[in-house]
Tab-separated table of C-alpha atoms and ligand atoms in Angstrom:
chain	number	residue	atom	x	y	z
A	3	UNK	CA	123.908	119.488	95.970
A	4	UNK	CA	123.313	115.846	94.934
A	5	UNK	CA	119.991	116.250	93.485
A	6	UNK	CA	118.403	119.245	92.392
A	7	UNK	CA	115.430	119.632	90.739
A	8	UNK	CA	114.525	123.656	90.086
A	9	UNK	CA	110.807	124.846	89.213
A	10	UNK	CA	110.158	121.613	87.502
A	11	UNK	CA	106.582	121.311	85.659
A	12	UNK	CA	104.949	118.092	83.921
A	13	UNK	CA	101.742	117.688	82.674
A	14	UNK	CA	100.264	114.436	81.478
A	15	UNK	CA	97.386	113.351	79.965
A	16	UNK	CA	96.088	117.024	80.333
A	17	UNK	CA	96.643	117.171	84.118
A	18	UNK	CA	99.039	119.310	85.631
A	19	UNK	CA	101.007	117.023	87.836
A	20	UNK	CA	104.190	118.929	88.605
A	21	UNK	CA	103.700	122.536	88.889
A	22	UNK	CA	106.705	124.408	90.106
A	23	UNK	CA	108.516	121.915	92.223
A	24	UNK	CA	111.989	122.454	94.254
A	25	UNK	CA	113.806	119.916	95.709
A	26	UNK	CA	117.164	120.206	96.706
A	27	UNK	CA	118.644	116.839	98.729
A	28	UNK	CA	122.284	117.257	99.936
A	29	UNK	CA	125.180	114.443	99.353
A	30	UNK	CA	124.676	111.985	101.659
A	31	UNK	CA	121.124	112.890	103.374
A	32	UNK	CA	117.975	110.185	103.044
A	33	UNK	CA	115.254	112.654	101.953
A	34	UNK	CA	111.779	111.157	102.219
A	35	UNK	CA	108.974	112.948	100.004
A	36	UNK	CA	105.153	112.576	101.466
A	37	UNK	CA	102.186	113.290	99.615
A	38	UNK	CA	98.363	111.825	98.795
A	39	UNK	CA	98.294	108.995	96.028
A	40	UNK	CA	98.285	109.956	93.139
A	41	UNK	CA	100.195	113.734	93.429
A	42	UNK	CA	103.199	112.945	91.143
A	43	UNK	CA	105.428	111.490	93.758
A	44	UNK	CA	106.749	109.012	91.477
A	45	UNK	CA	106.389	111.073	88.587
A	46	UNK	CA	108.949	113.375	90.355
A	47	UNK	CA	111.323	110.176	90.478
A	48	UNK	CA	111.108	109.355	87.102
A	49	UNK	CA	112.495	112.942	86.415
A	50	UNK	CA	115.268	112.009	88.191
A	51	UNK	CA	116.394	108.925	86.215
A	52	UNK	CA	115.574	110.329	83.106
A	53	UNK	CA	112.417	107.930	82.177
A	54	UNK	CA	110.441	111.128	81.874
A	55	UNK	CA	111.696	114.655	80.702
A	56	UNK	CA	110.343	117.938	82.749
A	57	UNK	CA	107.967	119.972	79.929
A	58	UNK	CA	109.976	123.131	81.871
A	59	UNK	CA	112.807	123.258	85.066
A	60	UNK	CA	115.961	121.788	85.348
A	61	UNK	CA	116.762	118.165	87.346
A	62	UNK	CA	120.764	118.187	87.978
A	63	UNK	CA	122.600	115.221	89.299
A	64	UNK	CA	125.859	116.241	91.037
A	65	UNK	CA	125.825	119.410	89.306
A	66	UNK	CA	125.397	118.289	85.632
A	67	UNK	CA	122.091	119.263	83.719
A	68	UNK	CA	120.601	115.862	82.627
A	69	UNK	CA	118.530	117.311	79.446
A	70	UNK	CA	122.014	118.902	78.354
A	71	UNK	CA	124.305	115.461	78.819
A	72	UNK	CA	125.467	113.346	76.139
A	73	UNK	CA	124.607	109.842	75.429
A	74	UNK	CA	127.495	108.460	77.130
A	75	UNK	CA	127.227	110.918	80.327
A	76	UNK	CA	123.559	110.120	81.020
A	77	UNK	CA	124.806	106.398	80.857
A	78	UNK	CA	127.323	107.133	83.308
A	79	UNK	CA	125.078	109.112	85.905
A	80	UNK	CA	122.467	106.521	85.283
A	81	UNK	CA	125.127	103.596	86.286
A	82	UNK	CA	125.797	105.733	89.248
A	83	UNK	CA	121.961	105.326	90.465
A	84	UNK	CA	120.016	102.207	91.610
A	85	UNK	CA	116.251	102.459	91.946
A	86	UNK	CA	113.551	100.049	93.496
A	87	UNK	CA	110.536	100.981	91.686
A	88	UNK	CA	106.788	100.502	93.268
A	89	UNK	CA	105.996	97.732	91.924
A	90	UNK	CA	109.531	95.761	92.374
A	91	UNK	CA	109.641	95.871	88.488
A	92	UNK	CA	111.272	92.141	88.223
A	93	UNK	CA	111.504	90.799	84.848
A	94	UNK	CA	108.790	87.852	84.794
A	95	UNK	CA	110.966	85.566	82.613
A	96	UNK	CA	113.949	85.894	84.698
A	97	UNK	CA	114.714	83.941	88.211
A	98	UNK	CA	115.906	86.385	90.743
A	99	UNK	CA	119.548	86.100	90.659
A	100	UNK	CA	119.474	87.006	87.328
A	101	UNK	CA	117.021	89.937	87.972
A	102	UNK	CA	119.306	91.035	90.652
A	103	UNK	CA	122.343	90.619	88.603
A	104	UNK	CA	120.960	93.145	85.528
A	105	UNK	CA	122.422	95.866	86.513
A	106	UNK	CA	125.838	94.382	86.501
A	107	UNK	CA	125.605	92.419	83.273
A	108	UNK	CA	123.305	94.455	81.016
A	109	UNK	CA	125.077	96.986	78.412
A	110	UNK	CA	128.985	96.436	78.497
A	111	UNK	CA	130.297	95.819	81.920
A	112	UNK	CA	132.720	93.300	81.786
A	113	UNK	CA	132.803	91.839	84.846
A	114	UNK	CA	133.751	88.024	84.823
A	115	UNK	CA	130.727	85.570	85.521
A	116	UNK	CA	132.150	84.681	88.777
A	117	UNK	CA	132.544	87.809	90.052
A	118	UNK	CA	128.524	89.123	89.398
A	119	UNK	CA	127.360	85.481	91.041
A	120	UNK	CA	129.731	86.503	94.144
A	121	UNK	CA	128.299	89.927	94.395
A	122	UNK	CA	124.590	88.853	93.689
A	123	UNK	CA	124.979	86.259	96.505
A	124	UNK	CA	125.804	89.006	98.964
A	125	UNK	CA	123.116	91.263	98.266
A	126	UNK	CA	120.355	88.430	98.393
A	127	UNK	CA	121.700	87.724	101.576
A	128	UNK	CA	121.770	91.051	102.601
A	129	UNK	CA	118.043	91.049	102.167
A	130	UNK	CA	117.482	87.436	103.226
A	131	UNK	CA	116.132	86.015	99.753
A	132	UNK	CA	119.335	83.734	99.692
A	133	UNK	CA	117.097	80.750	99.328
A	134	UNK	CA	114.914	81.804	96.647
A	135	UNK	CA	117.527	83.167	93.785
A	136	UNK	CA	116.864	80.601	91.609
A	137	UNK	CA	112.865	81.154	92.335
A	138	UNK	CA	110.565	83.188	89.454
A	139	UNK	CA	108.963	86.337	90.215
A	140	UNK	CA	105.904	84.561	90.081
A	141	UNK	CA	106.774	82.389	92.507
A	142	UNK	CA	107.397	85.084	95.335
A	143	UNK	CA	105.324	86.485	97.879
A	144	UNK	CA	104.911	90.632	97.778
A	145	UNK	CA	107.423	91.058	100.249
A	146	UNK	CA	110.243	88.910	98.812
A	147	UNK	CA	109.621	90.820	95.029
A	148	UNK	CA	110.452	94.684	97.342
A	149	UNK	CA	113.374	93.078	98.493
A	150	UNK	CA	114.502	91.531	95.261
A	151	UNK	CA	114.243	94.982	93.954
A	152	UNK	CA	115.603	96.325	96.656
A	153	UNK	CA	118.620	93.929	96.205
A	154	UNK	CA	118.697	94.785	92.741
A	155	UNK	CA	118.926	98.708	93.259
A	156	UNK	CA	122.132	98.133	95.337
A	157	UNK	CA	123.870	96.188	93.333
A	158	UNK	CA	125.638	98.385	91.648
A	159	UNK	CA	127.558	99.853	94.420
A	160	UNK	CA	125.067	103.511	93.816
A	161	UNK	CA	126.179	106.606	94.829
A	162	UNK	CA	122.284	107.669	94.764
A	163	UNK	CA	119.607	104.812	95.910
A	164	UNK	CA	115.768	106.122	94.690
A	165	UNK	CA	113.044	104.023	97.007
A	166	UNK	CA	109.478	104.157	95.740
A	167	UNK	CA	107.405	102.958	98.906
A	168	UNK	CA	109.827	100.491	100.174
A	169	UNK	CA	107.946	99.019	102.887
A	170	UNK	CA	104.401	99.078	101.347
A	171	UNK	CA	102.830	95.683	101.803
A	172	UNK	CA	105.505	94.324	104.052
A	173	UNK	CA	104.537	93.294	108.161
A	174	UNK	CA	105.828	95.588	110.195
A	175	UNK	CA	109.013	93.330	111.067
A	176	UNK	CA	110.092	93.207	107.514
A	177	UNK	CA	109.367	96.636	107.193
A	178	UNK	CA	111.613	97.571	109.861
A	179	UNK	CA	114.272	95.376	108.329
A	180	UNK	CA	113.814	97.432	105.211
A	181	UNK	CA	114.163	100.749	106.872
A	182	UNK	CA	117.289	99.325	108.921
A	183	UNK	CA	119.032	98.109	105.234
A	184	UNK	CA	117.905	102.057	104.136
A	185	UNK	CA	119.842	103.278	107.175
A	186	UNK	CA	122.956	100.794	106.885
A	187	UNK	CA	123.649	101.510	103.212
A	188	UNK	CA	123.540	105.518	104.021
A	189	UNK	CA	125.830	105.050	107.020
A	190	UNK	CA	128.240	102.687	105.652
A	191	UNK	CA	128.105	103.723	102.134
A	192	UNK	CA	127.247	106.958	102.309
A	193	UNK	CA	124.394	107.108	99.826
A	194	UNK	CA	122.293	109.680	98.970
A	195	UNK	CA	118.213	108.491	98.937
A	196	UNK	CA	115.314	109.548	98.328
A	197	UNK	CA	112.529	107.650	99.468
A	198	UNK	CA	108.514	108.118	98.409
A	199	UNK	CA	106.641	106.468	101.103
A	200	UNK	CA	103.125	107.050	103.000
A	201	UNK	CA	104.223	105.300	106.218
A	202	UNK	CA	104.532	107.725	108.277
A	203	UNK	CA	106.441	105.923	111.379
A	204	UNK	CA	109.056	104.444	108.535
A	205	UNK	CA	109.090	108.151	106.974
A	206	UNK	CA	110.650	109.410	111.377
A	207	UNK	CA	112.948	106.404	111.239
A	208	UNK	CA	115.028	107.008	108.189
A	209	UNK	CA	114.413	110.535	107.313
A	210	UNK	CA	116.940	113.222	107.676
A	211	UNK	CA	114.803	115.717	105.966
A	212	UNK	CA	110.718	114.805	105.013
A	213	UNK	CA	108.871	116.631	102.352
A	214	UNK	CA	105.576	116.836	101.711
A	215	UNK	CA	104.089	116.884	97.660
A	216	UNK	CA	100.942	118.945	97.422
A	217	UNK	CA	99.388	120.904	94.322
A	218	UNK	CA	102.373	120.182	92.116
A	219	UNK	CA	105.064	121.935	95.023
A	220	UNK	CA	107.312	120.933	97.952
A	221	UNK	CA	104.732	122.824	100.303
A	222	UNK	CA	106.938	122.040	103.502
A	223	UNK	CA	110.042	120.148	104.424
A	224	UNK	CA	112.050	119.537	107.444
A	225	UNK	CA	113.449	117.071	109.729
A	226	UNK	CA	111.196	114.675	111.551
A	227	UNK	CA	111.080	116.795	114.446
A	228	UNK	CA	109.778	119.611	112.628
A	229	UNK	CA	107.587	117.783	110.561
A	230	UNK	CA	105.824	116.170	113.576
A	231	UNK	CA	105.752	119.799	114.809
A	232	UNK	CA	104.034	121.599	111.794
A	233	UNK	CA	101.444	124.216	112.088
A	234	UNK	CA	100.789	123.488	108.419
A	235	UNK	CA	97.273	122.520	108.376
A	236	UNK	CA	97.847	120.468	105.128
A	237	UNK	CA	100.528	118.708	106.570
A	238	UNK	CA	99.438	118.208	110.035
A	239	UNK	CA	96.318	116.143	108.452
A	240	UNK	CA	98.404	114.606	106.074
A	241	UNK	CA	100.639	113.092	108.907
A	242	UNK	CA	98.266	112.656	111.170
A	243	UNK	CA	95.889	110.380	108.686
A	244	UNK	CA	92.473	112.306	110.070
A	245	UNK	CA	89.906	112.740	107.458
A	246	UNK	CA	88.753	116.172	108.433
A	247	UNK	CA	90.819	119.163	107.085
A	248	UNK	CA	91.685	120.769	103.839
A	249	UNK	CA	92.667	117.437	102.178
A	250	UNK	CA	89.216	116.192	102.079
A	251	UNK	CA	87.051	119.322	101.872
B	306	ATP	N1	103.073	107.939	82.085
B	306	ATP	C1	101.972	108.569	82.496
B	306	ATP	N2	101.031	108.988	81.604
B	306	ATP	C2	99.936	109.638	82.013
B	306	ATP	N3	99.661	109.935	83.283
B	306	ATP	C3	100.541	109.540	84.208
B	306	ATP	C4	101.746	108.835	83.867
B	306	ATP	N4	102.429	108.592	84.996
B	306	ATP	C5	101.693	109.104	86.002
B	306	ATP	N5	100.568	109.683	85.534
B	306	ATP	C6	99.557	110.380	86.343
B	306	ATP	O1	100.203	111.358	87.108
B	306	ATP	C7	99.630	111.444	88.415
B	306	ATP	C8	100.724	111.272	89.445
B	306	ATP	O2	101.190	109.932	89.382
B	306	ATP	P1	102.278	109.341	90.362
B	306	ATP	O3	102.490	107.955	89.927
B	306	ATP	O4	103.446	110.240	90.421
B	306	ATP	O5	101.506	109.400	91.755
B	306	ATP	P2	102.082	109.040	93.192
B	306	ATP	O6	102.144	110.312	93.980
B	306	ATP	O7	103.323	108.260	93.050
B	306	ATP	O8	100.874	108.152	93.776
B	306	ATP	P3	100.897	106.768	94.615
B	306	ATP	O9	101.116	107.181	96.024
B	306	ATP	O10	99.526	106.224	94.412
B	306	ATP	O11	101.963	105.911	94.048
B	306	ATP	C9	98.540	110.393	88.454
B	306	ATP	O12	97.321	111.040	88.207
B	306	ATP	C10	98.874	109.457	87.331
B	306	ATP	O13	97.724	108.895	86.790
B	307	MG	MG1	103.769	106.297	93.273
């Protein structure tokens, strides 16, 4: 396995966020977790990066314990993951080439200057922001800060690509474009993803597998096929957006 995260619990401020949760996701699959705001979907991907530490459970990353690396290990697995966080998480005081260069020029990479603005210019045209890299985050729409993140988390050349809602506050068009860059960097680099989103129709295009967060717990996972097929009361309301059923009792 890629990613594995076994019986994992976190509580925070008091509330019991995580409460048991499995999650396997295989090398190479895009795994898309569901789940009502608020029910520790990010919280689960900040487990996997490290940013937060499970109070109990284990999170491996190809097969290594993350609370039992060293320094220089967790470095290393961390280099080999890029992450577009829900917020796009640019750095305010930094134009966008240089946000989107971080990853290669932060801690000691030596990479010479002409080689990062090379690779930088290929990503931001890869997610069609080549005219606005010398733009501030401030100066971007909502859209153009996802895909400067989004940029940003490939940069790298990952093995493992996290996506916290991707396509949330993007028009459908750019969405799509979105979930067609998700799909083009599994099938011609062979990522492994996970991707937290609530849209549904993105969550059948990219998905291999789609699992849904509830009380704490993977309660149900599949493909899209299955998933659109569930007899999971839970999930069927979940999916299908109604606001009668045990979600809202
Ligand atoms: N650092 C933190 N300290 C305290 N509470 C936190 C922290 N991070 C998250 N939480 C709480 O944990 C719960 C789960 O948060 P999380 O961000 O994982 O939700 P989510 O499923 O990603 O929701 P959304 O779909 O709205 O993004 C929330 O109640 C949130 O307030
Ligand atoms: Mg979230």
């Amino acid at each position: 396995m890629m990613i594995e995260l076994s019986d994992v619990y976190k509580t925070l401020d008091g509330r019991k966020i995580l409460q048991g949760l499995n999650l396997s996701i295989r090398e190479g699959e895009t795994y898309v977790i569901i789940g009502r705001s608020g029910t520790g979907k990010s919280v689960t991907l900040k487990n996997i990066i490290g940013l937060m530490q499970p109070d109990r459970g284990e999170v491996k990353i190809m097969g290594q314990c993350i609370s039992q690396m060293s320094k220089t290990e967790s470095y290393e697995i961390r280099q080999k993951m890029g992450v577009l966080f829900q917020s796009g998480a640019l750095i305010n005081w930094l134009n966008v080439e240089d946000n989107v260069a971080l990853p290669l020029t932060e801690h000691k990479r030596h990479l010479p200057k002409s080689e990062v603005v090379e690779i930088v210019r290929q990503k931001l045209e890869l997610v069609e922001l080549s005219h606005a890299g010398k733009r501030m985050p401030s100066e971007l729409s909502g859209g153009m800060k996802k895909r400067a993140g989004l940029a940003r988390a490939i940069v790298g050349g990952p093995k493992i690509i996290l996506y916290d809602e991707p396509t949330s506050g993007l028009d459908p068009v750019m969405s799509n474009q979105i979930n067609d860059l998700i799909i083009s960097m599994q099938k011609k680099l062979g990522v492994t993803s996970i991707c937290v989103t609530h849209d549904m129709s993105s969550a059948y295009r990219i998905a291999n597998r789609i699992g849904m967060i509830f009380e704490g717990k993977i309660i149900e996972e599949g493909t899209p096929q299955e998933i659109k097929n569930t007899q999971n009361p839970i999930v069927k309301q979940f999916i299908s957006g109604s606001t009668v059923g045990p979600l809202t009792q």
